[in-house]
């Protein structure tokens, strides 16, 4: 009798649970369909490439490589076109300076549909935060990038670069090309750890290289998630092998950042260490975070602290890795510019053996080449926003609040209305006269407006020091059998790495 009752109530429960799941699923579907209708209606006046009812444009992007596909579309559709990633997620994809200005000069929030995918990994740090909390954190962290703080980093960049170049001397002796991307990545992570997280002089250890690999997996998995509508829902995603792989990679990344925080907190218990920090005229990034108090004297919560460390650890090394690697590729591709940059840095250096802060402003040709390589190979090729209020564009078209925007930096930088012969590498596009004549939103490697990159000065300094030292030590040439294949993975990577031939310029190197 009891067992019959029990089995009855269990089957009732299962029935109820199934019913509830179906009702909730149905309500969710209605909500998604209404949103799709809202997004589609908002983009009514923007023609675009044909859309698959289920996949949107995702299949074309995955098959042919999104970057050049969007450039082709940009030739067909002036200013902007709808871009659907699955049936429910539709962006207005923009690549024209006035359109970019209309959105990016305001402080619209990041599009949660994409940036929420970051939460499990980098939490609510500066990249993802919105509103007053974002403003509070941005204000708090800006002094970490003060000119005087940045000055002291020139020596750190130099040391980390020398370690990489010494390794390259050995590889160059083997007389075959090799992939530089990973070595540049370790060097950039090493620099970042020393500059902003107070790491000692030791080189990268096992934990750091696990972190580096974890970030490589995370950026790939995130990009695939953005492009695959079946992974958009959190509940479903965490049940898939892809989602579980993401969680494992997050764990590996967090192990590293937790360790960094733990070590610094332990050091702060040490009186001598405290004295050292107080004697420093400028605090590094981690000092600022650990010492931060709000108006009521309350410290940053552990979750906030971890989110900022995770955010800066990622943003601070993966972007510059991409920038430096693609720059060296450009130098190999255009030997005449490589030669001119080398001449310039040799002249600046004279008979000294390392660069100083004042040298960086003198590197005018190198800087133009770095900017031109950012134009053709932007380290962050695409960023997303959600409009908090309606926007009117120059050509009279408009979008209502709630619409989603994707700024395609890669296509903007190849917009032939702004950049004549866009595929040609021409550093003189960045001479002061040419820059003055151009639309200020035509070149946006660091985005623009209030949500621009907080680390751009840090990044430019690092780019100059590292690339100048590379050019002094080596001549770079292409490997025609292994040309890189561009692939966006949050940052711009190459599917097959960046393989270059290096010839040492050191006297007595035997080459
Ligand atoms: C070549 C190097 C770099 C490039 C091209 C770059 C590019 C960008 C871009 C395009 C954004 C806007 C992202 C968005 O809207 O979603 C951004 C934001 C950000 N970047 Fe960078 N970045 C670089 C280096 C760095 C470095 C070295 C750091 C830190 C040390 C850094 C920290 C950040 C942070 C924290 C944000 C979010 C800022 C906010 O929303 O207030 N970046 N970066």
Coordinates of C-alpha atoms and ligand atoms in Angstrom, one line a residue:
X1 CA 0.0 0.0 0.0
X2 CA 2.8 2.4 1.1
X3 CA 4.9 1.5 -1.9
X4 CA 1.9 2.1 -4.3
X5 CA 1.3 5.5 -2.7
X6 CA 5.0 6.3 -2.9
X7 CA 5.3 5.3 -6.5
X8 CA 2.2 7.4 -7.2
X9 CA 3.6 10.5 -5.6
X10 CA 6.9 10.0 -7.3
X11 CA 5.3 9.7 -10.7
X12 CA 3.1 12.8 -9.9
X13 CA 6.2 14.7 -9.0
X14 CA 7.9 13.7 -12.2
X15 CA 4.8 14.8 -14.1
X16 CA 4.7 18.1 -12.3
X17 CA 8.4 18.7 -12.8
X18 CA 8.1 17.9 -16.6
X19 CA 5.1 20.2 -16.9
X20 CA 6.9 23.0 -15.1
X21 CA 10.0 22.6 -17.3
X22 CA 7.8 22.7 -20.4
X23 CA 6.0 25.8 -19.3
X24 CA 9.2 27.6 -18.4
X25 CA 10.8 26.5 -21.7
X26 CA 7.7 27.7 -23.5
X27 CA 7.8 31.1 -21.7
X28 CA 11.6 31.4 -22.5
X29 CA 10.9 30.7 -26.1
X30 CA 8.2 33.3 -26.3
X31 CA 10.6 35.9 -24.7
X32 CA 13.3 35.0 -27.2
X33 CA 10.9 35.3 -30.2
X34 CA 9.7 38.6 -29.0
X35 CA 13.2 39.8 -28.6
X36 CA 14.2 38.5 -32.0
X37 CA 11.2 40.4 -33.5
X38 CA 12.3 43.6 -31.6
X39 CA 15.9 43.3 -32.9
X40 CA 14.9 42.5 -36.4
X41 CA 12.4 45.3 -36.6
X42 CA 14.9 47.8 -35.3
X43 CA 17.3 46.9 -38.2
X44 CA 14.6 47.0 -40.8
X45 CA 16.2 49.9 -42.7
X46 CA 19.6 48.1 -42.9
X47 CA 19.9 45.6 -45.8
X48 CA 22.3 42.8 -45.3
X49 CA 23.5 39.4 -46.5
X50 CA 20.8 36.6 -46.6
X51 CA 20.2 35.1 -43.2
X52 CA 19.6 31.4 -42.4
X53 CA 16.5 31.1 -40.2
X54 CA 18.4 29.0 -37.6
X55 CA 22.1 29.8 -37.9
X56 CA 21.8 33.4 -39.0
X57 CA 25.2 34.2 -40.5
X58 CA 27.1 32.0 -38.1
X59 CA 27.8 29.2 -40.6
X60 CA 29.3 31.5 -43.2
X61 CA 31.5 33.1 -40.6
X62 CA 32.7 29.8 -39.3
X63 CA 33.4 28.3 -42.7
X64 CA 35.1 31.1 -44.4
X65 CA 36.6 33.1 -41.5
X66 CA 34.6 35.9 -40.2
X67 CA 37.1 38.7 -40.8
X68 CA 37.4 38.7 -44.6
X69 CA 33.8 37.7 -45.0
X70 CA 32.7 40.8 -43.1
X71 CA 35.0 42.9 -45.3
X72 CA 33.3 41.5 -48.4
X73 CA 29.9 42.3 -46.9
X74 CA 31.2 45.8 -46.0
X75 CA 31.8 46.4 -49.7
X76 CA 28.2 45.5 -50.5
X77 CA 26.4 47.3 -47.7
X78 CA 27.4 50.9 -46.9
X79 CA 28.1 51.7 -43.2
X80 CA 26.5 48.7 -41.6
X81 CA 24.5 45.5 -41.9
X82 CA 22.6 43.1 -39.6
X83 CA 24.7 40.2 -38.3
X84 CA 22.8 37.3 -36.8
X85 CA 24.6 34.7 -34.6
X86 CA 21.8 32.1 -34.5
X87 CA 18.1 32.8 -34.4
X88 CA 17.9 35.2 -31.5
X89 CA 21.1 37.2 -31.3
X90 CA 21.2 40.0 -33.9
X91 CA 23.7 42.9 -34.0
X92 CA 24.0 45.9 -36.3
X93 CA 27.6 45.3 -37.5
X94 CA 29.2 48.7 -38.1
X95 CA 32.4 49.7 -39.9
X96 CA 32.2 53.4 -40.8
X97 CA 33.7 56.2 -38.7
X98 CA 30.6 58.3 -38.3
X99 CA 28.6 55.3 -37.3
X100 CA 31.3 54.3 -34.8
X101 CA 31.4 57.9 -33.4
X102 CA 27.6 57.9 -33.0
X103 CA 27.8 54.9 -30.7
X104 CA 31.3 54.8 -29.2
X105 CA 31.5 58.5 -28.2
X106 CA 28.8 57.7 -25.7
X107 CA 29.2 55.4 -22.7
X108 CA 26.7 52.7 -23.7
X109 CA 27.0 49.5 -21.8
X110 CA 28.7 46.3 -23.1
X111 CA 26.3 43.9 -24.8
X112 CA 25.5 41.4 -21.9
X113 CA 24.6 38.7 -24.5
X114 CA 28.3 38.4 -25.3
X115 CA 30.2 39.9 -22.3
X116 CA 28.3 37.6 -19.8
X117 CA 30.1 34.7 -21.4
X118 CA 33.2 36.2 -19.7
X119 CA 31.7 36.1 -16.2
X120 CA 32.8 32.6 -15.2
X121 CA 36.3 33.4 -16.2
X122 CA 37.1 37.1 -15.4
X123 CA 34.1 38.0 -13.3
X124 CA 32.8 41.5 -13.1
X125 CA 36.1 43.4 -13.7
X126 CA 36.6 46.6 -15.6
X127 CA 36.0 45.0 -19.0
X128 CA 32.5 43.8 -18.1
X129 CA 31.3 46.2 -15.4
X130 CA 28.7 48.8 -16.1
X131 CA 27.4 52.0 -14.4
X132 CA 28.6 53.6 -11.2
X133 CA 30.7 50.6 -10.2
X134 CA 32.5 50.6 -13.5
X135 CA 33.2 54.3 -13.0
X136 CA 34.4 53.8 -9.4
X137 CA 36.8 51.0 -10.5
X138 CA 38.1 52.9 -13.5
X139 CA 38.8 56.0 -11.3
X140 CA 40.5 53.7 -8.8
X141 CA 42.8 52.0 -11.3
X142 CA 43.7 54.9 -13.6
X143 CA 46.6 56.0 -11.3
X144 CA 48.1 52.5 -12.0
X145 CA 48.8 53.8 -15.5
X146 CA 50.2 57.2 -14.5
X147 CA 53.1 58.4 -16.6
X148 CA 55.6 58.0 -13.7
X149 CA 54.5 54.4 -13.1
X150 CA 54.9 53.6 -16.8
X151 CA 58.4 55.1 -16.9
X152 CA 59.7 52.5 -14.6
X153 CA 58.4 49.7 -16.9
X154 CA 60.8 50.4 -19.7
X155 CA 63.5 48.5 -17.9
X156 CA 61.2 45.6 -17.2
X157 CA 60.1 45.3 -20.8
X158 CA 63.8 45.3 -21.8
X159 CA 64.8 42.5 -19.5
X160 CA 61.9 40.2 -20.5
X161 CA 62.6 40.9 -24.1
X162 CA 66.3 40.1 -23.8
X163 CA 65.4 36.7 -22.2
X164 CA 63.2 35.9 -25.2
X165 CA 65.8 37.1 -27.7
X166 CA 68.5 35.0 -26.1
X167 CA 66.2 32.0 -26.6
X168 CA 65.7 33.1 -30.2
X169 CA 69.5 33.2 -30.8
X170 CA 69.5 29.4 -30.3
X171 CA 66.5 28.8 -32.4
X172 CA 67.8 31.0 -35.2
X173 CA 71.0 28.8 -35.4
X174 CA 68.9 25.9 -36.5
X175 CA 68.3 27.7 -39.7
X176 CA 64.6 26.9 -40.1
X177 CA 61.5 29.0 -39.4
X178 CA 59.7 28.8 -36.1
X179 CA 56.4 30.1 -34.6
X180 CA 57.1 33.2 -32.6
X181 CA 53.6 33.7 -31.2
X182 CA 54.0 31.5 -28.1
X183 CA 57.4 32.9 -27.1
X184 CA 56.1 36.5 -27.5
X185 CA 53.2 35.4 -25.3
X186 CA 55.4 34.2 -22.5
X187 CA 57.5 37.3 -22.7
X188 CA 54.4 39.6 -22.6
X189 CA 53.0 37.7 -19.6
X190 CA 56.4 37.8 -17.8
X191 CA 56.5 41.6 -18.3
X192 CA 52.9 42.1 -17.1
X193 CA 53.5 40.0 -14.0
X194 CA 56.6 42.0 -13.2
X195 CA 55.0 45.5 -13.9
X196 CA 51.6 45.2 -12.5
X197 CA 51.6 42.2 -10.1
X198 CA 55.0 42.7 -8.5
X199 CA 56.5 39.4 -9.6
X200 CA 60.2 39.1 -8.7
X201 CA 63.0 38.7 -11.2
X202 CA 62.6 35.0 -11.8
X203 CA 61.5 33.8 -15.2
X204 CA 58.1 32.3 -15.8
X205 CA 57.4 29.1 -14.0
X206 CA 55.2 26.0 -14.6
X207 CA 52.1 27.8 -13.2
X208 CA 52.5 30.7 -15.5
X209 CA 52.8 28.5 -18.6
X210 CA 49.7 26.6 -17.5
X211 CA 48.0 30.0 -17.2
X212 CA 49.1 30.9 -20.7
X213 CA 47.7 27.7 -22.2
X214 CA 44.5 28.1 -20.2
X215 CA 44.0 31.6 -21.8
X216 CA 44.6 30.2 -25.2
X217 CA 41.8 27.6 -24.7
X218 CA 39.5 30.1 -23.1
X219 CA 39.7 32.6 -25.9
X220 CA 39.1 29.9 -28.5
X221 CA 36.2 28.4 -26.6
X222 CA 34.7 31.9 -26.0
X223 CA 34.9 32.7 -29.7
X224 CA 33.2 29.4 -30.6
X225 CA 30.5 30.0 -28.0
X226 CA 29.8 33.5 -29.4
X227 CA 29.4 32.1 -32.9
X228 CA 27.3 29.0 -31.9
X229 CA 23.7 29.7 -30.9
X230 CA 23.3 26.3 -29.3
X231 CA 25.9 27.4 -26.6
X232 CA 24.3 30.7 -25.8
X233 CA 22.1 29.5 -23.0
X234 CA 24.1 29.1 -19.8
X235 CA 22.0 26.1 -18.5
X236 CA 22.5 24.1 -21.7
X237 CA 26.1 25.2 -22.1
X238 CA 27.4 24.0 -18.8
X239 CA 26.0 20.6 -19.6
X240 CA 27.9 20.2 -22.8
X241 CA 31.5 18.9 -23.1
X242 CA 32.4 22.3 -24.6
X243 CA 31.1 24.1 -21.5
X244 CA 32.9 21.6 -19.1
X245 CA 36.1 22.2 -21.0
X246 CA 35.6 26.0 -20.5
X247 CA 35.1 25.4 -16.7
X248 CA 38.3 23.3 -16.5
X249 CA 40.3 26.1 -18.3
X250 CA 38.7 28.7 -16.0
X251 CA 39.9 26.7 -13.0
X252 CA 43.5 26.6 -14.4
X253 CA 43.4 30.3 -14.9
X254 CA 42.0 31.0 -11.5
X255 CA 44.7 28.8 -9.8
X256 CA 47.2 31.1 -11.2
X257 CA 45.5 34.4 -10.3
X258 CA 44.6 33.2 -6.8
X259 CA 48.3 32.3 -6.2
X260 CA 49.3 35.8 -7.3
X261 CA 46.8 37.4 -4.8
X262 CA 47.8 35.0 -2.0
X263 CA 51.5 35.7 -2.4
X264 CA 51.0 39.5 -2.4
X265 CA 48.7 39.4 0.6
X266 CA 51.3 37.3 2.5
X267 CA 54.0 39.8 1.6
X268 CA 51.9 42.6 2.9
X269 CA 51.9 40.9 6.4
X270 CA 55.7 41.4 6.3
X271 CA 56.6 44.8 7.8
X272 CA 59.6 45.2 5.6
X273 CA 57.6 44.7 2.5
X274 CA 55.0 47.2 3.7
X275 CA 57.7 49.7 4.3
X276 CA 59.0 49.1 0.7
X277 CA 55.6 49.7 -0.7
X278 CA 55.1 52.9 1.3
X279 CA 58.5 54.2 0.1
X280 CA 57.5 53.7 -3.5
X281 CA 56.3 57.0 -5.0
X282 CA 53.7 55.2 -7.2
X283 CA 51.8 52.1 -6.4
X284 CA 51.5 49.2 -8.8
X285 CA 48.2 47.9 -9.9
X286 CA 48.0 45.2 -7.2
X287 CA 49.0 47.6 -4.4
X288 CA 46.2 49.9 -5.6
X289 CA 43.6 47.0 -5.5
X290 CA 44.7 45.7 -2.1
X291 CA 44.8 49.2 -0.5
X292 CA 41.5 50.4 -2.1
X293 CA 38.8 51.6 0.3
X294 CA 35.4 53.1 -0.6
X295 CA 34.0 56.2 1.0
X296 CA 33.0 54.1 4.1
X297 CA 36.4 52.7 4.4
X298 CA 35.4 49.3 3.1
X299 CA 37.9 47.2 1.2
X300 CA 37.3 45.8 -2.3
X301 CA 35.5 42.4 -1.9
X302 CA 37.5 39.3 -2.6
X303 CA 35.3 38.7 -5.7
X304 CA 35.9 42.2 -7.0
X305 CA 39.7 41.9 -6.4
X306 CA 39.9 38.6 -8.2
X307 CA 37.8 39.9 -11.1
X308 CA 40.2 42.8 -11.6
X309 CA 43.3 40.6 -11.4
X310 CA 41.8 38.1 -13.8
X311 CA 40.8 40.9 -16.2
X312 CA 44.1 42.7 -16.2
X313 CA 46.1 39.4 -16.3
X314 CA 44.2 38.5 -19.5
X315 CA 43.8 41.9 -21.2
X316 CA 47.3 43.0 -20.3
X317 CA 49.2 40.2 -22.1
X318 CA 47.1 38.5 -24.8
X319 CA 46.5 41.8 -26.7
X320 CA 50.1 42.9 -26.7
X321 CA 51.2 39.4 -27.7
X322 CA 48.9 39.6 -30.7
X323 CA 50.1 43.2 -31.5
X324 CA 53.8 42.4 -31.3
X325 CA 53.6 39.1 -33.3
X326 CA 51.6 40.6 -36.1
X327 CA 53.9 43.6 -36.2
X328 CA 56.9 41.3 -36.6
X329 CA 55.0 39.5 -39.4
X330 CA 54.5 42.8 -41.1
X331 CA 58.2 43.6 -40.8
X332 CA 59.0 40.2 -42.4
X333 CA 56.5 40.9 -45.2
X334 CA 57.8 44.4 -45.9
X335 CA 61.6 44.3 -45.6
X336 CA 62.0 48.0 -46.7
X337 CA 60.0 49.2 -43.7
X338 CA 61.9 46.7 -41.5
X339 CA 65.1 48.2 -42.6
X340 CA 64.0 51.8 -42.1
X341 CA 62.7 51.0 -38.5
X342 CA 66.0 49.3 -37.7
X343 CA 68.0 52.3 -38.9
X344 CA 65.9 54.6 -36.8
X345 CA 66.3 52.6 -33.6
X346 CA 70.1 52.2 -34.2
X347 CA 70.4 55.9 -34.5
X348 CA 68.4 56.6 -31.4
X349 CA 70.4 54.1 -29.4
X350 CA 73.8 55.2 -30.6
X351 CA 76.5 53.4 -28.5
X352 CA 74.2 52.7 -25.5
X353 CA 72.8 49.2 -25.0
X354 CA 69.3 49.9 -23.7
X355 CA 66.5 52.3 -24.3
X356 CA 65.4 55.0 -21.9
X357 CA 62.0 56.6 -21.5
X358 CA 62.9 59.7 -23.5
X359 CA 63.9 57.5 -26.5
X360 CA 60.3 56.3 -27.0
X361 CA 59.0 59.6 -28.4
X362 CA 61.8 59.6 -30.9
X363 CA 60.7 56.4 -32.5
X364 CA 58.5 58.1 -35.1
X365 CA 58.8 55.7 -38.0
X366 CA 58.6 52.6 -35.8
X367 CA 55.4 54.1 -34.2
X368 CA 53.9 54.7 -37.6
X369 CA 54.7 51.1 -38.6
X370 CA 53.1 49.8 -35.3
X371 CA 50.0 51.8 -36.0
X372 CA 49.8 50.5 -39.6
X373 CA 50.2 47.0 -38.3
X374 CA 47.4 47.7 -35.8
X375 CA 45.3 48.9 -38.7
X376 CA 45.7 45.8 -40.8
X377 CA 45.9 43.3 -37.8
X378 CA 43.9 44.9 -34.9
X379 CA 44.7 42.8 -31.8
X380 CA 41.0 43.2 -30.8
X381 CA 39.0 42.8 -34.0
X382 CA 35.5 43.3 -32.8
X383 CA 33.7 44.8 -29.7
X384 CA 30.0 44.9 -28.8
X385 CA 27.6 47.3 -27.1
X386 CA 23.9 47.5 -26.2
X387 CA 22.2 50.9 -26.8
X388 CA 20.9 52.5 -23.6
X389 CA 19.1 55.1 -25.6
X390 CA 18.2 55.6 -29.3
X391 CA 20.9 56.6 -31.7
X392 CA 20.5 58.6 -35.0
X393 CA 23.1 58.0 -37.6
X394 CA 24.5 60.5 -40.2
X395 CA 22.5 59.1 -43.1
X396 CA 19.2 59.6 -41.3
X397 CA 18.7 56.0 -40.2
X398 CA 18.4 55.2 -36.5
X399 CA 18.2 52.4 -33.9
X400 CA 16.0 52.3 -30.8
X401 CA 17.3 51.7 -27.2
X402 CA 18.0 48.0 -26.5
X403 CA 19.5 47.4 -30.0
X404 CA 22.8 45.5 -30.2
X405 CA 25.9 46.9 -31.9
X406 CA 29.0 45.1 -33.1
X407 CA 31.9 47.4 -34.0
X408 CA 33.9 45.5 -36.6
X409 CA 37.3 47.2 -36.0
X410 CA 39.0 44.9 -38.6
X411 CA 36.5 46.0 -41.3
X412 CA 36.5 49.7 -40.2
X413 CA 40.3 49.6 -40.7
X414 CA 39.9 48.3 -44.2
X415 CA 37.1 50.7 -45.2
X416 CA 38.2 52.0 -48.6
X417 CA 36.2 55.2 -48.2
X418 CA 38.7 56.2 -45.5
X419 CA 41.8 54.2 -46.3
X420 CA 42.7 54.3 -50.0
X421 CA 44.1 50.9 -51.1
X422 CA 43.4 49.5 -47.7
X423 CA 45.4 46.3 -48.2
X424 CA 48.6 48.2 -48.8
X425 CA 51.0 48.6 -45.8
X426 CA 51.8 52.3 -45.8
X427 CA 53.0 53.7 -42.5
X428 CA 52.8 57.2 -43.8
X429 CA 49.1 57.1 -43.3
X430 CA 50.0 57.9 -39.7
X431 CA 52.2 61.0 -40.4
X432 CA 50.8 63.9 -38.4
X433 CA 49.4 65.6 -41.5
X434 CA 47.5 62.6 -42.6
X435 CA 46.2 61.9 -39.1
X436 CA 45.0 65.5 -38.8
X437 CA 43.0 65.1 -42.1
X438 CA 41.3 61.8 -41.1
X439 CA 38.1 61.1 -39.1
X440 CA 39.1 60.6 -35.5
X441 CA 37.0 57.4 -35.4
X442 CA 38.6 55.8 -38.5
X443 CA 41.3 54.1 -36.4
X444 CA 40.2 52.5 -33.2
X445 CA 42.5 49.7 -32.2
X446 CA 42.0 50.6 -28.5
X447 CA 38.3 51.4 -29.1
X448 CA 37.3 55.0 -28.2
X449 CA 35.2 57.1 -25.8
X450 CA 34.7 56.4 -22.1
X451 CA 35.1 52.6 -22.5
X452 CA 38.4 52.8 -24.4
X453 CA 41.4 50.8 -23.3
X454 CA 42.8 51.8 -20.0
X455 CA 46.1 50.1 -20.8
X456 CA 46.8 51.8 -24.2
X457 CA 49.8 53.8 -23.1
X458 CA 51.3 50.8 -21.4
X459 CA 50.7 48.8 -24.5
X460 CA 52.2 51.3 -26.9
X461 CA 55.3 51.6 -24.7
X462 CA 55.7 47.9 -24.5
X463 CA 55.2 47.6 -28.3
X464 CA 57.9 50.1 -29.0
X465 CA 60.5 48.7 -26.5
X466 CA 60.0 45.1 -27.5
X467 CA 59.9 45.6 -31.3
X468 CA 62.8 48.0 -31.3
X469 CA 64.9 45.4 -29.4
X470 CA 63.8 42.6 -31.7
X471 CA 64.8 44.6 -34.8
X472 CA 68.2 45.4 -33.3
X473 CA 68.9 41.8 -32.7
X474 CA 67.4 40.0 -35.7
X475 CA 66.4 40.3 -39.3
X476 CA 62.9 38.8 -39.9
X477 CA 61.8 37.0 -43.1
X478 CA 58.7 35.1 -44.1
X479 CA 58.4 31.4 -44.4
X480 CA 56.4 31.2 -47.7
X481 CA 55.4 27.6 -46.9
X482 CA 53.7 28.6 -43.6
X483 CA 51.9 31.9 -44.0
X484 CA 49.7 32.8 -41.1
X485 CA 45.9 32.4 -41.4
X486 CA 44.1 35.1 -39.4
X487 CA 41.6 33.9 -36.9
X488 CA 39.7 35.9 -34.4
X489 CA 39.7 34.4 -30.9
X490 CA 38.6 37.5 -28.9
X491 CA 42.1 38.6 -29.9
X492 CA 43.6 38.2 -33.4
X493 CA 45.5 35.0 -33.6
X494 CA 46.7 32.9 -36.5
X495 CA 45.3 29.4 -37.0
X496 CA 48.8 28.0 -37.7
X497 CA 50.9 30.3 -35.6
X498 CA 53.3 33.0 -37.1
X499 CA 56.3 31.3 -38.6
X500 CA 59.3 33.5 -39.4
X501 CA 62.9 33.0 -40.3
X502 CA 65.2 34.9 -38.0
X503 CA 68.8 35.9 -38.8
X504 CA 70.9 37.1 -35.9
X505 CA 72.6 40.4 -36.4
X506 CA 75.0 39.9 -33.6
X507 CA 78.6 40.0 -34.6
X508 CA 80.1 36.6 -34.3
X509 CA 76.8 34.8 -34.4
X510 CA 78.2 32.7 -37.2
X511 CA 75.3 33.5 -39.6
Ligands
LIG1 C1 47.9 46.2 -28.1 C2 47.4 46.1 -27.0 C3 46.0 46.4 -26.6 C4 44.9 46.6 -27.4 C5 44.8 46.6 -28.9 C6 43.7 46.7 -26.6 C7 42.4 47.0 -27.0 C8 41.4 47.2 -26.2 C9 40.0 47.4 -26.7 C10 39.6 47.4 -28.1 C11 39.2 47.6 -25.6 C12 37.7 47.8 -25.6 C13 37.1 46.4 -25.3 C14 35.6 46.4 -25.4 O1 35.0 47.4 -25.7 O2 35.1 45.3 -25.2 C15 40.1 47.5 -24.4 C16 39.6 47.5 -23.1 C17 40.4 47.3 -22.0 N1 41.8 47.0 -22.0 FE1 43.0 47.0 -23.6 N2 44.2 46.7 -25.3 C18 45.5 46.5 -25.3 C19 46.3 46.3 -24.1 C20 45.9 46.4 -22.9 C21 46.7 46.3 -21.7 C22 48.3 46.2 -21.8 C23 45.9 46.4 -20.6 C24 46.3 46.3 -19.1 C25 47.5 46.3 -18.7 C26 44.6 46.5 -21.1 C27 43.4 46.5 -20.3 C28 42.2 46.8 -20.7 C29 41.0 46.9 -19.8 C30 41.0 46.7 -18.4 C31 39.9 47.2 -20.7 C32 38.5 47.5 -20.2 C33 38.4 49.0 -20.0 C34 37.1 49.6 -19.6 O3 36.0 49.1 -20.1 O4 37.0 50.5 -18.8 N3 44.6 46.5 -22.4 N4 41.4 47.2 -24.8

